[in-house]
PDB file of C-alpha atoms in Angstrom:
ATOM      1  CA  MET Y   1      -0.600   2.732  21.442  1.00 40.00           C
ATOM      2  CA  PRO Y   2      -4.280   1.892  21.921  1.00 44.00           C
ATOM      3  CA  SER Y   3      -5.482  -1.623  21.391  1.00 48.00           C
ATOM      4  CA  HIS Y   4      -7.990  -2.189  18.602  1.00 48.00           C
ATOM      5  CA  PRO Y   5      -9.668  -5.515  19.364  1.00 49.00           C
ATOM      6  CA  ASN Y   6     -12.350  -4.970  16.738  1.00 52.00           C
ATOM      7  CA  TYR Y   7      -9.813  -5.279  13.905  1.00 66.00           C
ATOM      8  CA  PHE Y   8      -9.526  -8.941  13.003  1.00 73.00           C
ATOM      9  CA  MET Y   9      -6.208 -10.280  11.861  1.00 87.00           C
ATOM     10  CA  GLN Y  10      -4.926 -13.806  11.385  1.00 95.00           C
ATOM     11  CA  ILE Y  11      -1.181 -14.476  11.611  1.00 97.00           C
ATOM     12  CA  ARG Y  12       0.515 -17.368   9.844  1.00 97.00           C
ATOM     13  CA  PRO Y  13       4.087 -18.255   8.870  1.00 98.00           C
ATOM     14  CA  ALA Y  14       5.075 -16.728   5.531  1.00 98.00           C
ATOM     15  CA  HIS Y  15       5.921 -19.078   2.689  1.00 96.00           C
ATOM     16  CA  ILE Y  16       7.669 -18.671  -0.626  1.00 97.00           C
ATOM     17  CA  ASP Y  17       4.398 -18.032  -2.478  1.00 97.00           C
ATOM     18  CA  ASP Y  18       4.071 -14.817  -0.416  1.00 98.00           C
ATOM     19  CA  ALA Y  19       7.310 -13.293  -1.770  1.00 98.00           C
ATOM     20  CA  ASP Y  20       5.647 -11.211  -4.516  1.00 97.00           C
ATOM     21  CA  ILE Y  21       2.994  -9.835  -2.166  1.00 97.00           C
ATOM     22  CA  ILE Y  22       5.505  -9.021   0.588  1.00 97.00           C
ATOM     23  CA  SER Y  23       7.761  -7.303  -1.957  1.00 97.00           C
ATOM     24  CA  HIS Y  24       4.808  -5.220  -3.170  1.00 96.00           C
ATOM     25  CA  LEU Y  25       3.844  -4.411   0.431  1.00 96.00           C
ATOM     26  CA  VAL Y  26       7.349  -3.124   1.231  1.00 94.00           C
ATOM     27  CA  HIS Y  27       7.389  -1.048  -1.959  1.00 91.00           C
ATOM     28  CA  SER Y  28       4.068   0.530  -0.924  1.00 92.00           C
ATOM     29  CA  VAL Y  29       5.680   2.078   2.176  1.00 92.00           C
ATOM     30  CA  VAL Y  30       9.233   2.923   1.025  1.00 89.00           C
ATOM     31  CA  SER Y  31       8.587   6.662   1.192  1.00 88.00           C
ATOM     32  CA  TYR Y  32       8.393   6.298   4.993  1.00 89.00           C
ATOM     33  CA  PHE Y  33      12.079   5.404   5.269  1.00 89.00           C
ATOM     34  CA  THR Y  34      13.931   6.594   2.173  1.00 93.00           C
ATOM     35  CA  ILE Y  35      15.770   9.892   2.473  1.00 93.00           C
ATOM     36  CA  HIS Y  36      14.429  11.115  -0.868  1.00 91.00           C
ATOM     37  CA  PRO Y  37      10.733  10.576  -1.673  1.00 85.00           C
ATOM     38  CA  ASP Y  38      11.629   9.235  -5.139  1.00 86.00           C
ATOM     39  CA  GLY Y  39      13.901   6.579  -3.580  1.00 88.00           C
ATOM     40  CA  ARG Y  40      17.044   8.047  -5.128  1.00 90.00           C
ATOM     41  CA  GLY Y  41      20.141   6.608  -3.453  1.00 94.00           C
ATOM     42  CA  ALA Y  42      18.318   3.571  -2.040  1.00 94.00           C
ATOM     43  CA  GLU Y  43      18.992   1.279  -5.003  1.00 93.00           C
ATOM     44  CA  GLN Y  44      20.945  -1.167  -2.837  1.00 93.00           C
ATOM     45  CA  PHE Y  45      17.946  -1.438  -0.517  1.00 92.00           C
ATOM     46  CA  PHE Y  46      15.558  -1.911  -3.447  1.00 93.00           C
ATOM     47  CA  ASP Y  47      17.673  -4.864  -4.579  1.00 94.00           C
ATOM     48  CA  THR Y  48      16.934  -6.546  -1.216  1.00 93.00           C
ATOM     49  CA  ILE Y  49      13.154  -6.302  -1.570  1.00 94.00           C
ATOM     50  CA  THR Y  50      12.624  -7.707  -5.059  1.00 96.00           C
ATOM     51  CA  PRO Y  51      10.338 -10.758  -5.210  1.00 97.00           C
ATOM     52  CA  LEU Y  52      13.408 -12.962  -5.808  1.00 97.00           C
ATOM     53  CA  ALA Y  53      15.302 -11.508  -2.838  1.00 97.00           C
ATOM     54  CA  MET Y  54      12.223 -11.921  -0.637  1.00 97.00           C
ATOM     55  CA  ALA Y  55      11.808 -15.538  -1.770  1.00 98.00           C
ATOM     56  CA  GLN Y  56      15.429 -16.252  -0.898  1.00 97.00           C
ATOM     57  CA  ARG Y  57      14.975 -14.687   2.536  1.00 97.00           C
ATOM     58  CA  LEU Y  58      11.784 -16.667   3.133  1.00 97.00           C
ATOM     59  CA  GLN Y  59      13.717 -19.880   2.440  1.00 97.00           C
ATOM     60  CA  SER Y  60      16.700 -18.943   4.618  1.00 97.00           C
ATOM     61  CA  THR Y  61      17.053 -20.475   8.072  1.00 96.00           C
ATOM     62  CA  GLN Y  62      18.522 -17.135   9.198  1.00 97.00           C
ATOM     63  CA  PHE Y  63      15.058 -15.530   8.975  1.00 97.00           C
ATOM     64  CA  GLN Y  64      11.602 -16.210  10.367  1.00 98.00           C
ATOM     65  CA  TYR Y  65       8.697 -14.424   8.661  1.00 98.00           C
ATOM     66  CA  TRP Y  66       4.989 -14.191   9.392  1.00 98.00           C
ATOM     67  CA  VAL Y  67       2.191 -12.479   7.513  1.00 98.00           C
ATOM     68  CA  ALA Y  68      -0.988 -10.821   8.741  1.00 97.00           C
ATOM     69  CA  LEU Y  69      -4.211 -11.614   6.907  1.00 96.00           C
ATOM     70  CA  ASN Y  70      -7.472  -9.694   6.998  1.00 92.00           C
ATOM     71  CA  THR Y  71     -10.925 -11.316   7.002  1.00 90.00           C
ATOM     72  CA  GLU Y  72     -10.708 -11.720   3.194  1.00 90.00           C
ATOM     73  CA  GLN Y  73      -7.416 -13.649   3.643  1.00 92.00           C
ATOM     74  CA  GLN Y  74      -5.409 -10.864   1.979  1.00 94.00           C
ATOM     75  CA  ILE Y  75      -1.922 -10.106   3.299  1.00 96.00           C
ATOM     76  CA  ILE Y  76      -1.978  -6.714   5.017  1.00 96.00           C
ATOM     77  CA  GLY Y  77       1.303  -6.965   6.901  1.00 97.00           C
ATOM     78  CA  ALA Y  78       4.539  -8.878   7.295  1.00 98.00           C
ATOM     79  CA  ILE Y  79       7.230  -9.221   9.925  1.00 98.00           C
ATOM     80  CA  GLY Y  80      10.661 -10.806   9.719  1.00 98.00           C
ATOM     81  CA  ILE Y  81      13.170 -11.623  12.459  1.00 98.00           C
ATOM     82  CA  ARG Y  82      16.825 -12.221  11.541  1.00 98.00           C
ATOM     83  CA  ASP Y  83      19.039 -14.435  13.699  1.00 97.00           C
ATOM     84  CA  ASN Y  84      16.234 -14.675  16.278  1.00 97.00           C
ATOM     85  CA  THR Y  85      17.190 -11.208  17.623  1.00 97.00           C
ATOM     86  CA  HIS Y  86      16.890  -8.481  14.980  1.00 98.00           C
ATOM     87  CA  LEU Y  87      13.503  -7.170  13.901  1.00 98.00           C
ATOM     88  CA  TYR Y  88      14.454  -7.036  10.229  1.00 97.00           C
ATOM     89  CA  HIS Y  89      11.121  -6.148   8.592  1.00 96.00           C
ATOM     90  CA  LEU Y  90       7.773  -4.947   9.927  1.00 97.00           C
ATOM     91  CA  PHE Y  91       5.480  -3.536   7.292  1.00 96.00           C
ATOM     92  CA  ILE Y  92       1.748  -2.875   7.315  1.00 96.00           C
ATOM     93  CA  ALA Y  93      -0.253  -1.787   4.259  1.00 95.00           C
ATOM     94  CA  PRO Y  94      -0.639   2.026   4.433  1.00 93.00           C
ATOM     95  CA  GLU Y  95      -4.435   1.922   4.568  1.00 92.00           C
ATOM     96  CA  GLN Y  96      -4.186  -0.364   7.625  1.00 93.00           C
ATOM     97  CA  HIS Y  97      -1.866   1.846   9.711  1.00 91.00           C
ATOM     98  CA  ARG Y  98      -2.848   2.844  13.245  1.00 90.00           C
ATOM     99  CA  LYS Y  99      -5.153  -0.116  13.814  1.00 91.00           C
ATOM    100  CA  GLY Y 100      -2.887  -2.164  16.071  1.00 91.00           C
ATOM    101  CA  TYR Y 101      -1.798  -4.690  13.418  1.00 94.00           C
ATOM    102  CA  ALA Y 102       1.921  -3.922  13.799  1.00 95.00           C
ATOM    103  CA  LYS Y 103       1.702  -4.471  17.544  1.00 95.00           C
ATOM    104  CA  GLN Y 104      -0.079  -7.797  17.093  1.00 95.00           C
ATOM    105  CA  LEU Y 105       2.547  -8.959  14.589  1.00 96.00           C
ATOM    106  CA  TRP Y 106       5.372  -7.804  16.847  1.00 97.00           C
ATOM    107  CA  LEU Y 107       3.976  -9.591  19.908  1.00 96.00           C
ATOM    108  CA  HIS Y 108       3.576 -12.789  17.851  1.00 97.00           C
ATOM    109  CA  ALA Y 109       7.113 -12.654  16.439  1.00 97.00           C
ATOM    110  CA  LYS Y 110       8.635 -11.703  19.802  1.00 97.00           C
ATOM    111  CA  GLN Y 111       6.907 -14.632  21.528  1.00 97.00           C
ATOM    112  CA  ALA Y 112       8.135 -17.014  18.820  1.00 97.00           C
ATOM    113  CA  ALA Y 113      11.712 -15.717  19.192  1.00 97.00           C
ATOM    114  CA  LEU Y 114      11.582 -16.085  22.968  1.00 96.00           C
ATOM    115  CA  ALA Y 115      10.272 -19.645  22.553  1.00 97.00           C
ATOM    116  CA  ARG Y 116      13.269 -20.364  20.268  1.00 96.00           C
ATOM    117  CA  GLY Y 117      15.711 -19.221  22.934  1.00 96.00           C
ATOM    118  CA  ASN Y 118      16.008 -15.446  22.577  1.00 96.00           C
ATOM    119  CA  PRO Y 119      16.834 -14.169  26.107  1.00 93.00           C
ATOM    120  CA  GLY Y 120      14.704 -11.028  25.674  1.00 92.00           C
ATOM    121  CA  GLU Y 121      17.104  -8.869  23.670  1.00 95.00           C
ATOM    122  CA  PHE Y 122      16.004  -7.425  20.327  1.00 98.00           C
ATOM    123  CA  THR Y 123      17.301  -4.760  17.958  1.00 98.00           C
ATOM    124  CA  VAL Y 124      15.654  -2.819  15.141  1.00 98.00           C
ATOM    125  CA  ASN Y 125      16.640  -0.057  12.744  1.00 97.00           C
ATOM    126  CA  SER Y 126      13.508   2.056  12.988  1.00 96.00           C
ATOM    127  CA  SER Y 127      12.388   4.416  10.293  1.00 94.00           C
ATOM    128  CA  LEU Y 128      11.823   7.945  11.577  1.00 93.00           C
ATOM    129  CA  TYR Y 129       8.120   7.383  10.855  1.00 92.00           C
ATOM    130  CA  ALA Y 130       7.956   4.279  13.098  1.00 95.00           C
ATOM    131  CA  GLU Y 131      10.115   5.500  16.003  1.00 96.00           C
ATOM    132  CA  LYS Y 132       7.137   6.367  18.210  1.00 96.00           C
ATOM    133  CA  MET Y 133       5.582   2.942  17.579  1.00 96.00           C
ATOM    134  CA  TYR Y 134       8.808   1.135  18.517  1.00 97.00           C
ATOM    135  CA  ARG Y 135       9.155   3.265  21.647  1.00 96.00           C
ATOM    136  CA  GLY Y 136       5.628   2.107  22.514  1.00 95.00           C
ATOM    137  CA  PHE Y 137       6.848  -1.489  22.144  1.00 96.00           C
ATOM    138  CA  GLY Y 138       9.627  -0.704  24.665  1.00 96.00           C
ATOM    139  CA  PHE Y 139      12.546  -0.093  22.282  1.00 97.00           C
ATOM    140  CA  VAL Y 140      14.981   2.728  23.073  1.00 97.00           C
ATOM    141  CA  PRO Y 141      17.444   4.433  20.721  1.00 97.00           C
ATOM    142  CA  THR Y 142      21.061   3.274  20.903  1.00 97.00           C
ATOM    143  CA  ALA Y 143      22.408   6.001  18.594  1.00 97.00           C
ATOM    144  CA  GLU Y 144      21.352   9.144  16.783  1.00 96.00           C
ATOM    145  CA  LYS Y 145      19.620   9.053  13.401  1.00 96.00           C
ATOM    146  CA  GLN Y 146      21.712   7.282  10.770  1.00 96.00           C
ATOM    147  CA  GLU Y 147      21.663   7.759   7.005  1.00 95.00           C
ATOM    148  CA  MET Y 148      23.000   4.997   4.797  1.00 93.00           C
ATOM    149  CA  HIS Y 149      22.310   3.775   1.263  1.00 93.00           C
ATOM    150  CA  GLY Y 150      19.488   6.265   0.804  1.00 94.00           C
ATOM    151  CA  LEU Y 151      17.697   5.269   4.021  1.00 94.00           C
ATOM    152  CA  ALA Y 152      17.228   7.148   7.292  1.00 94.00           C
ATOM    153  CA  PHE Y 153      16.840   5.121  10.489  1.00 96.00           C
ATOM    154  CA  ILE Y 154      17.377   5.087  14.228  1.00 97.00           C
ATOM    155  CA  PRO Y 155      19.124   2.035  15.746  1.00 98.00           C
ATOM    156  CA  MET Y 156      17.079   0.815  18.703  1.00 98.00           C
ATOM    157  CA  ARG Y 157      17.215  -1.958  21.282  1.00 98.00           C
ATOM    158  CA  LEU Y 158      14.720  -3.735  23.513  1.00 96.00           C
ATOM    159  CA  LEU Y 159      15.778  -5.456  26.706  1.00 82.00           C
ATOM    160  CA  GLU Y 160      13.036  -7.526  28.319  1.00 73.00           C
ATOM    161  CA  VAL Y 161      13.699  -7.850  32.025  1.00 55.00           C
TER     162      VAL Y 161
END
């Protein structure tokens, strides 16, 4: 994935006031990972990305979240790590795709996890859309495509040596 140094992005820890915006951001990209374009069958997933559910996750010690801000201080991306090992969420606003923002967020979150004691082992359930990006980050599939609760994904793992 090419680097795009001319795209400015600030990264800061997410806080509870960001829950509505992060929820909206995730909703803006759901068609990339739901089996059916209308989201049919993914109701259980949708329950996990409501503003309330996001606020609860942002307050949980099980998760660490950061947001990406553009020059106007608008949130254009978010990343969440669960249990310091699982890349739980990585979402970039659709109009900001392919500019290197996801990579910058990932490198930030990975460094923070390593600093908190992660030995260099990460997992992610990649959407089919994002598989190439995660491969570029060094992740490899650990199983074939899975379909569950209206979502399609590929389990992947990264081992930093």
